[in-house]
Short mmCIF file of C-alpha atoms and ligand atoms in Angstrom, two decimals:
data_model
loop_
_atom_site.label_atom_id
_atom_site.label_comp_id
_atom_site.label_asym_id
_atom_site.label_seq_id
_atom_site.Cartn_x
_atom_site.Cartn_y
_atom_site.Cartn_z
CA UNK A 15 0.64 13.48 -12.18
CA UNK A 16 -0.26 13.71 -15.92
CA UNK A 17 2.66 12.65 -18.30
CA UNK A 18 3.92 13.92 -21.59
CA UNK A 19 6.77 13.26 -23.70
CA UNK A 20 8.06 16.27 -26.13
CA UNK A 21 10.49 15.29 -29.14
CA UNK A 22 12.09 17.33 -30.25
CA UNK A 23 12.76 19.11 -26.92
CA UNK A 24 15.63 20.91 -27.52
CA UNK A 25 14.35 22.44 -31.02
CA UNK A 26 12.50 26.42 -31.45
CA UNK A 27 8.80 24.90 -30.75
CA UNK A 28 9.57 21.70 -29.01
CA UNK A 29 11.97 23.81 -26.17
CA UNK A 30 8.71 26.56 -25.97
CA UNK A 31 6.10 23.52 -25.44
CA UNK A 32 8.40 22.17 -22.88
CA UNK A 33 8.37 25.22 -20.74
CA UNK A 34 4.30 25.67 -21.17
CA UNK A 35 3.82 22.22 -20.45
CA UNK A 36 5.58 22.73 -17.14
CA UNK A 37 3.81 25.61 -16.23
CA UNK A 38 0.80 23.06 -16.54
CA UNK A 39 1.86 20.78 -14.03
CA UNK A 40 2.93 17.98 -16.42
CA UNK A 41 5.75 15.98 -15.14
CA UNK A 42 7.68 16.35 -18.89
CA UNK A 43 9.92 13.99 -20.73
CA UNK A 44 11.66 15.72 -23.72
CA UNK A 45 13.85 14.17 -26.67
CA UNK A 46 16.70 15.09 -28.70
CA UNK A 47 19.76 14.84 -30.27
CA UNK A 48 21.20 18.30 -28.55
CA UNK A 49 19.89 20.46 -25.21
CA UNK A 50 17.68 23.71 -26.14
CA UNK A 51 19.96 26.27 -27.67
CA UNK A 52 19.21 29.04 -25.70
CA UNK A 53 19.05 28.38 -21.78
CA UNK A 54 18.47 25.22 -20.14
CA UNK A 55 15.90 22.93 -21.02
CA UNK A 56 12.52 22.73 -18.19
CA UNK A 57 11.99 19.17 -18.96
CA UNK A 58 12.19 16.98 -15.88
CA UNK A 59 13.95 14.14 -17.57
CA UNK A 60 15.73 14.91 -20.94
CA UNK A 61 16.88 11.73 -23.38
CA UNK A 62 19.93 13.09 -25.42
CA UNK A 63 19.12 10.36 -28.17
CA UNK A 64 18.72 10.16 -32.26
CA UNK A 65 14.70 9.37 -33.07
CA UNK A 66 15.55 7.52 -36.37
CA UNK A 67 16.98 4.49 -34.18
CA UNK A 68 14.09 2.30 -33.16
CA UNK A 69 15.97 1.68 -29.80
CA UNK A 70 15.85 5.47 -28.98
CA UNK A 71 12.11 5.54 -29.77
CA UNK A 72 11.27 2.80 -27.59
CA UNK A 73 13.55 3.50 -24.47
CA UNK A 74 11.80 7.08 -24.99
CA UNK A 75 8.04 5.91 -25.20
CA UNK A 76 9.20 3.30 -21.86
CA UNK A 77 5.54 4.50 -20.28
CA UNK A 78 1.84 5.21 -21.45
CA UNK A 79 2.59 9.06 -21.74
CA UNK A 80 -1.02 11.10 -21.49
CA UNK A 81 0.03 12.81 -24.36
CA UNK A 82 3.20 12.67 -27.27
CA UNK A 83 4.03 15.27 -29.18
CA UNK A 84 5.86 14.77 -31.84
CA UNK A 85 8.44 18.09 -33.38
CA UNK A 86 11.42 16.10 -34.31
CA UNK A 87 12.62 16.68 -38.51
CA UNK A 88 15.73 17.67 -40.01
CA UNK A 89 14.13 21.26 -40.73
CA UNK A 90 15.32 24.31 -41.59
CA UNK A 91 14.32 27.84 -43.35
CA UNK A 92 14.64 28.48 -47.04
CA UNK A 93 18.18 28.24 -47.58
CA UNK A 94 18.29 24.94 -46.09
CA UNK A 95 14.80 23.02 -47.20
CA UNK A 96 14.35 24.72 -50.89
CA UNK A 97 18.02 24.58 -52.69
CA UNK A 98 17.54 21.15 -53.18
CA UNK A 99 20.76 19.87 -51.69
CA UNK A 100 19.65 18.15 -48.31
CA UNK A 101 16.56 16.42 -49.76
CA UNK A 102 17.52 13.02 -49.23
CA UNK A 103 18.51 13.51 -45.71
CA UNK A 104 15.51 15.39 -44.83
CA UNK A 105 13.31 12.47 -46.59
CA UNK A 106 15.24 9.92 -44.23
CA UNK A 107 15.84 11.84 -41.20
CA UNK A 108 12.05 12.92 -40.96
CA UNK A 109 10.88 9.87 -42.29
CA UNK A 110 12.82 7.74 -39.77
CA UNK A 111 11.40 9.39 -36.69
CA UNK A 112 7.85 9.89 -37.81
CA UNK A 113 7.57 5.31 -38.57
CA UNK A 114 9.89 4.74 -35.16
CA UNK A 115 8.47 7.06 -33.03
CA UNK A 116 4.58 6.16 -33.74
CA UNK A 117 5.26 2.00 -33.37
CA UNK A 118 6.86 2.85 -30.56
CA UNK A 119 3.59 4.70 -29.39
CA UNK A 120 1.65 2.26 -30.73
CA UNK A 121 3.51 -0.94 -28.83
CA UNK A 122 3.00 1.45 -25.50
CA UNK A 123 -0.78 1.60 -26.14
CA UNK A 124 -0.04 5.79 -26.14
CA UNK A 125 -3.50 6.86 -26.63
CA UNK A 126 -2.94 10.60 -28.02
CA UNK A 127 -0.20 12.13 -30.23
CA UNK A 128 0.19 15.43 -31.89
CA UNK A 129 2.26 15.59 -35.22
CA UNK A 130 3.45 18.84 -36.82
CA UNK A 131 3.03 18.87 -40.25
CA UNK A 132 3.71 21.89 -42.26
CA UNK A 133 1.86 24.65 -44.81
CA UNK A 134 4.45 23.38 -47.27
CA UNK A 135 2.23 20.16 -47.88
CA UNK A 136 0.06 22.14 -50.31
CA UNK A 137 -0.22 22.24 -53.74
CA UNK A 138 2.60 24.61 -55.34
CA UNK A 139 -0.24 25.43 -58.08
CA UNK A 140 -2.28 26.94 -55.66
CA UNK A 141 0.00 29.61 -54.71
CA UNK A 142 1.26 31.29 -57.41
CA UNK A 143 -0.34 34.36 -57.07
CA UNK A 144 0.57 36.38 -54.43
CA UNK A 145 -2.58 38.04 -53.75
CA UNK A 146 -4.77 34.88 -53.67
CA UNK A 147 -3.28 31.79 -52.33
CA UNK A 148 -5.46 28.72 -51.58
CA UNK A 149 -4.52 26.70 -48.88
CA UNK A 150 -7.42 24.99 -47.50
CA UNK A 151 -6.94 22.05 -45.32
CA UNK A 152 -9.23 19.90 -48.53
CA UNK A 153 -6.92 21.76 -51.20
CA UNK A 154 -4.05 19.01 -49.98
CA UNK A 155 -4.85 16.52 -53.32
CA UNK A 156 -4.65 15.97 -55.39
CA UNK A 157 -0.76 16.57 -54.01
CA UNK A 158 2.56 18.51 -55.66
CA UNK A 159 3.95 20.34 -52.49
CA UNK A 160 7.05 22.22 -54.11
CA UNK A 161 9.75 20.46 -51.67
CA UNK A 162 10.45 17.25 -50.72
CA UNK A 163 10.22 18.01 -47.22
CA UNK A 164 6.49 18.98 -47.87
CA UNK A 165 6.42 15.46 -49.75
CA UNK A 166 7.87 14.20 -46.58
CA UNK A 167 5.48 15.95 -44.30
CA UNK A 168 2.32 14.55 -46.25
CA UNK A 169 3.96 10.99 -46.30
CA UNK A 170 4.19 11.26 -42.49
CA UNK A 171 0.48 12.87 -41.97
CA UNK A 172 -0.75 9.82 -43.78
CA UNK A 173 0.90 7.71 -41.54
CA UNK A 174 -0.05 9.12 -38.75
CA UNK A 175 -3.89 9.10 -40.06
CA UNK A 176 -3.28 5.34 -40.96
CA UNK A 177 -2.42 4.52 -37.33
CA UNK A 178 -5.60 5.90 -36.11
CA UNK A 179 -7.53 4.01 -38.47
CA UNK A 180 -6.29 0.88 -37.60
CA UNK A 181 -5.15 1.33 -34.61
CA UNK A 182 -7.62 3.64 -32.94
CA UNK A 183 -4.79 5.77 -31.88
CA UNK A 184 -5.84 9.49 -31.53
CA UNK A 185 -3.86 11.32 -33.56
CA UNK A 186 -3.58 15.45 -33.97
CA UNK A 187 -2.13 17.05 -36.59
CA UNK A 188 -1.32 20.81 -37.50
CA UNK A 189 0.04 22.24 -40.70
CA UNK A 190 1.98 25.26 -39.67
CA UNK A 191 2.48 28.22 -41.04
CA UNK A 192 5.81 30.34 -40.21
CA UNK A 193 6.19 29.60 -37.04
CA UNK A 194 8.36 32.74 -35.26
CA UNK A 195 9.53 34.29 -32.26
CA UNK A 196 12.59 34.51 -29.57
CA UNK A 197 14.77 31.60 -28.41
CA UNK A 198 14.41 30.35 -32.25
CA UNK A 199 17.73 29.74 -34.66
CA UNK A 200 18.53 33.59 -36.11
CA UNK A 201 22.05 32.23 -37.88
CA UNK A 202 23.77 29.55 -39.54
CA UNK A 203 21.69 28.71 -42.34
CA UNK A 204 18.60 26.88 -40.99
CA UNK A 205 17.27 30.43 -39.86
CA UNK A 206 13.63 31.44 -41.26
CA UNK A 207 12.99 34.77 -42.78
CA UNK A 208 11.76 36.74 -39.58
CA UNK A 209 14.80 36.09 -37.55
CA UNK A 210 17.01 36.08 -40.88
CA UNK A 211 15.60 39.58 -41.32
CA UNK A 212 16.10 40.95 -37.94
CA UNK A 213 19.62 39.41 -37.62
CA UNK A 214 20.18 41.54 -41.10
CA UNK A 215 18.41 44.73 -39.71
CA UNK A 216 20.38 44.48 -36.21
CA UNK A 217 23.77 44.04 -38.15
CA UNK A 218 23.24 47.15 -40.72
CA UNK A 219 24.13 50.88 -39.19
CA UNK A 220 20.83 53.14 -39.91
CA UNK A 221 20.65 54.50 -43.46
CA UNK A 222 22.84 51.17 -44.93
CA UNK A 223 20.87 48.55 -46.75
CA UNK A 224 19.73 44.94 -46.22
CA UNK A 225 20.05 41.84 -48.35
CA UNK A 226 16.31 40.68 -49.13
CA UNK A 227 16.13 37.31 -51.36
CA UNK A 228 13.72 37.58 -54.87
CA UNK A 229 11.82 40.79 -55.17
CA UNK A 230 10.07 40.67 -51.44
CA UNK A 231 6.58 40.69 -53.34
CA UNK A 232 5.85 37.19 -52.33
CA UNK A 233 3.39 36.94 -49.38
CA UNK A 234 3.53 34.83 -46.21
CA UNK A 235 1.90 34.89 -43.27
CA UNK A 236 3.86 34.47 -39.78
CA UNK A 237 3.17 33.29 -36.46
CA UNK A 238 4.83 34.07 -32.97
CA UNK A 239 4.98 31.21 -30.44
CA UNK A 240 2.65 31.35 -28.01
CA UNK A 241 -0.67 31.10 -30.19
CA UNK A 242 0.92 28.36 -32.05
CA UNK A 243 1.63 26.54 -28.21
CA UNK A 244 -2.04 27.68 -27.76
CA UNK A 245 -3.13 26.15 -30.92
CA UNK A 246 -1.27 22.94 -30.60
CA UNK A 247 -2.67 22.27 -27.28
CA UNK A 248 -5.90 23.16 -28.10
CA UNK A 249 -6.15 20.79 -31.18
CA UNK A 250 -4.39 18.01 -28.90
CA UNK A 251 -6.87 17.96 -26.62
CA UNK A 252 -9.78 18.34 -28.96
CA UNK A 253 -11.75 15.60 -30.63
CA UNK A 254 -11.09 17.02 -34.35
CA UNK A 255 -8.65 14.37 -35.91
CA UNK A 256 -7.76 15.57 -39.88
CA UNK A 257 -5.47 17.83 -40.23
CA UNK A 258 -5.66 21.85 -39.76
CA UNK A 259 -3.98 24.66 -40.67
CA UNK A 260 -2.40 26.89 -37.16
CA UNK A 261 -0.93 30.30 -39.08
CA UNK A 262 -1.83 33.65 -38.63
CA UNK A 263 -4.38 35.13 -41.63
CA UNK A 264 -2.48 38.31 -41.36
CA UNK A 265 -1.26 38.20 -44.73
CA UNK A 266 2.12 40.43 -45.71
CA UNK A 267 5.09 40.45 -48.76
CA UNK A 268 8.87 39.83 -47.20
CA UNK A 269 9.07 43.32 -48.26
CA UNK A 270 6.01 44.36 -45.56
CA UNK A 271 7.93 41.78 -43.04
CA UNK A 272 11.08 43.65 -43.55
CA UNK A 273 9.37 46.90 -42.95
CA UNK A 274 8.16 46.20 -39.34
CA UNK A 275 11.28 44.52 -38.64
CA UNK A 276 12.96 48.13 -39.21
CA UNK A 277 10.08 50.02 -37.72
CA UNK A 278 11.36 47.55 -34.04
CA UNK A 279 15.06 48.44 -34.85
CA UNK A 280 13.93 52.43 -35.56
CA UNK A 281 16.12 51.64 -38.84
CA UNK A 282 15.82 53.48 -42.26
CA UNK A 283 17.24 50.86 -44.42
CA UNK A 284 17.61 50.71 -48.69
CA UNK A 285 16.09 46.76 -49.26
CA UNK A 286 18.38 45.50 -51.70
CA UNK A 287 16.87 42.33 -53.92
CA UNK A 288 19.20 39.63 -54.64
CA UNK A 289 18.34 35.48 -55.91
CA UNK A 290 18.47 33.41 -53.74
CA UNK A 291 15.88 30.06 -52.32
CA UNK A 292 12.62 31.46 -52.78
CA UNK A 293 9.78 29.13 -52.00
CA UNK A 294 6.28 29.59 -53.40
CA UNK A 295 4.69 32.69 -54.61
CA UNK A 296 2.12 33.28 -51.81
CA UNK A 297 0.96 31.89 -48.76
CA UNK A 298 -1.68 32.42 -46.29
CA UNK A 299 -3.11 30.26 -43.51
CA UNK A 300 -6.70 29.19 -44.23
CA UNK A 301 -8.66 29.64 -40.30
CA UNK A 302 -11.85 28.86 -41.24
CA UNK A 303 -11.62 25.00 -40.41
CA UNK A 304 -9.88 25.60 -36.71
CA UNK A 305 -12.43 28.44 -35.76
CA UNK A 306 -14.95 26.06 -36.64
CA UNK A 307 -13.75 23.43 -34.93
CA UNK A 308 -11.64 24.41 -32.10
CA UNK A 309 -13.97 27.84 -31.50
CA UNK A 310 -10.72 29.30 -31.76
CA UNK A 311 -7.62 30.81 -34.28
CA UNK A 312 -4.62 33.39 -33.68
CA UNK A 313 -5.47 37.07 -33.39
CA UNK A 314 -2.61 38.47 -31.99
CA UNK A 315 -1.08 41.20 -34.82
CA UNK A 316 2.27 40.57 -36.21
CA UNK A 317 3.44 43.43 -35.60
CA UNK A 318 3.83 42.83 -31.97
CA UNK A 319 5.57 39.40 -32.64
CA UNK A 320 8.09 40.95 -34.75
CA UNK A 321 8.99 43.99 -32.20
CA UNK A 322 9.76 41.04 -29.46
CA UNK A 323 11.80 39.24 -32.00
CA UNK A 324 13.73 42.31 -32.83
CA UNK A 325 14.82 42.94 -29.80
CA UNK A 326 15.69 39.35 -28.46
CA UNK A 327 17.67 39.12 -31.50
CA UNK A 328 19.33 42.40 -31.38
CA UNK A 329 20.62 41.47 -27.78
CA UNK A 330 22.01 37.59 -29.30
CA UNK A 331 23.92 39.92 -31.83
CA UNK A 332 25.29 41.81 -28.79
CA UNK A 333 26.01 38.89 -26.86
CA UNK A 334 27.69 37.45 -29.92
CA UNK A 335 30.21 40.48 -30.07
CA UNK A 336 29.01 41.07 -33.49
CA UNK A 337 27.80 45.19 -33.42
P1 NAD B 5 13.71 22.89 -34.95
O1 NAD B 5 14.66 22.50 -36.03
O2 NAD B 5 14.07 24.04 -34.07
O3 NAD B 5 13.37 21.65 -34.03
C1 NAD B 5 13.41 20.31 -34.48
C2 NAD B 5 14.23 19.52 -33.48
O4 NAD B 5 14.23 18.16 -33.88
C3 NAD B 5 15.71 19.96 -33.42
O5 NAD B 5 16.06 20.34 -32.10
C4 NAD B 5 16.47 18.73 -33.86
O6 NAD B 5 17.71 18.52 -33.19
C5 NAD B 5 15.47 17.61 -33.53
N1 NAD B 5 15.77 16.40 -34.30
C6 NAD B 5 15.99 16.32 -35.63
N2 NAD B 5 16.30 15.07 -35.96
C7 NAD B 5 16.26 14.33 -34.82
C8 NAD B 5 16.51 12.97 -34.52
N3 NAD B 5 16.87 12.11 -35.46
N4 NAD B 5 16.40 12.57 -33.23
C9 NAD B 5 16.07 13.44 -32.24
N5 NAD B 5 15.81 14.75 -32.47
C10 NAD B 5 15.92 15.18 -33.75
O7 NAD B 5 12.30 23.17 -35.70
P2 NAD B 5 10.99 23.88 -35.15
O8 NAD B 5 10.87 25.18 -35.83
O9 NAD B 5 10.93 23.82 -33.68
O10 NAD B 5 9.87 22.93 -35.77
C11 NAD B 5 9.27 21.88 -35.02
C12 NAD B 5 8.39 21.06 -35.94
O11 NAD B 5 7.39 21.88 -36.54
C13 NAD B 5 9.16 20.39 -37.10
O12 NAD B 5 8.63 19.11 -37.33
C14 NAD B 5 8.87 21.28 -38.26
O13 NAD B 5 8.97 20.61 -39.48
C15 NAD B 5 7.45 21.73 -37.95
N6 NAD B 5 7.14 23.03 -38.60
C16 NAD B 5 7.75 24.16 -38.15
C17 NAD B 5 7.47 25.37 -38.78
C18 NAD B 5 8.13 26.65 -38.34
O14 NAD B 5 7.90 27.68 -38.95
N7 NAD B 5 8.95 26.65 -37.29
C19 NAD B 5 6.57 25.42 -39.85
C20 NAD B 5 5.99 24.24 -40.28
C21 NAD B 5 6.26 23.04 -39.63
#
């Protein structure tokens, strides 16, 4: 039986991959410092253990696993990577378990590893206008991501990149885009805008208002789940080693996002603008290079995405005794 370790395991992508993995017939080993948040974890053997600690890395990688793939970071939406105040632990966390976990690979003669590097690695000059943001997988350098956990993510991606020179090791990596979708955090801070904005919508009685942060003109593009699983496991298996953009090209302003999000709920809501972490001014994900060279990319409208997220997060509020 084919083998594959997930770290990361009981994160929003990492507890998803877990469950498709098994569906594949992999015997699965996942990794983390707490259990999936929502329902119990699929993994057939699950390591409760902290990825910056060497030990951890190597009693995790104790096999040659077919395939690694690598989710563990301190991480978080807006309000938790842009303010500023948890750079230095996201530089260390991250950086810890991105240099443990790939010697550890490396010592166990692990032949293929996916990393997931982030959209956030790209120049911040490159998307200030809304309406026209370049991020090409070659637009990358000459660097300035806005955040240090961008900073962090292109540290890592070289690392990773530097391991397969030398070391022949082959290494996958994806820069996502807005990842999204049900059984992901919708509270507490470390929330992205999607589930931030359907937690709002769910809360607010028809014909109230929601809090929206800046002036909801800047554009992203979002994601759901399963094509990024698709993606991933595509690229993983593929024999295209730089880096490559998985996002959707479905480009829309918060204020769109916010929109569809109501449209789900069947909400009239006022959107009312207040400051708050903002990120850059536009962002879209760049498909050219995966169509090419995967023969593939998401398609799947956001729309959809955003109606399923709706209403899984509509029934946490419930749960939560909270409408
Ligand atoms: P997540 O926060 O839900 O999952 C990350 C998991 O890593 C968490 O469960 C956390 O407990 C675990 N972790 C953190 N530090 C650890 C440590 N020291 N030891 C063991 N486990 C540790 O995030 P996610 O949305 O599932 O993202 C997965 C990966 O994809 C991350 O690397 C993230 O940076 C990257 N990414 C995600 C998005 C997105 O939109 N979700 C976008 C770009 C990149």
């Amino acid at each position: 039986m084919k083998t594959v370790l997930v770290c990361g395991a009981g994160g929003f992508i990492g507890s998803h991959m877990v469950k498709r993995l098994k569906n594949e017939g992999f015997w699965v080993r996942g990794v983390d410092l707490k259990f999936p948040e929502f329902g119990k974890t699929q993994a057939d053997d699950f390591i409760m253990g902290d990825l910056r600690d060497p030990y951890v890395c190597r009693q995790a990688v104790d096999r040659k696993f077919d395939e690694v793939y690598q989710f563990a970071a301190d991480m978080g939406g807006a309000g938790f990577v842009f303010t500023g105040d948890n750079d230095a632990a996201i530089m260390h966390n991250s950086g810890l378990v991105n240099l443990n976990m790939l010697d550890a690979c490396h010592k166990r003669n692990v032949k293929r590893i996916f990393y997931s590097s982030s959209a956030c690695i790209y120049p911040e000059h490159n998307q200030l206008d809304p309406d026209n943001p370049n991020c090409e997988e070659s637009s990358a350098y000459p660097a300035n991501p806005d955040s240090d956990y961008g900073w962090e993510k292109l540290f890592s991606e070289r690392l990773y990149m530097a391991y397969h020179r030398n070391y022949g090791m082959e290494v996958r990596i994806a820069r996502y885009h807005n990842i999204f979708g049900i059984e992901g955090t919708w509270r507490g801070g470390r929330e992205k805008a999607p589930a931030a904005m359907c937690r709002k919508i769910a809360l607010a009685k028809d014909g109230g208002e929601i809090e929206i942060w800046g002036d909801g003109k800047q554009t992203r593009s979002f994601l759901y789940v399963d094509e990024c699983l698709e993606g991933t496991i595509r690229l993983t298996r593929s024999g295209w080693t730089g880096p490559v953009n998985i996002g959707s090209d479905e480009m829309v302003t918060i204020n769109q996002l916010a929109d569809m999000a109501m449209e789900a709920a069947g909400k009239k809501l006022t959107k009312h603008h207040i400051d708050g972490p903002l990120g850059v001014r536009g962002r879209n994900s760049d498909n050219r290079l995966i169509h090419d060279k995967l023969g593939w990319r998401p398609t799947r409208p956001l729309r959809e995405g955003m109606a399923k997220t709706y209403h899984w997060i509509e029934e946490e509020v419930k749960k939560a005794k909270l409408i």
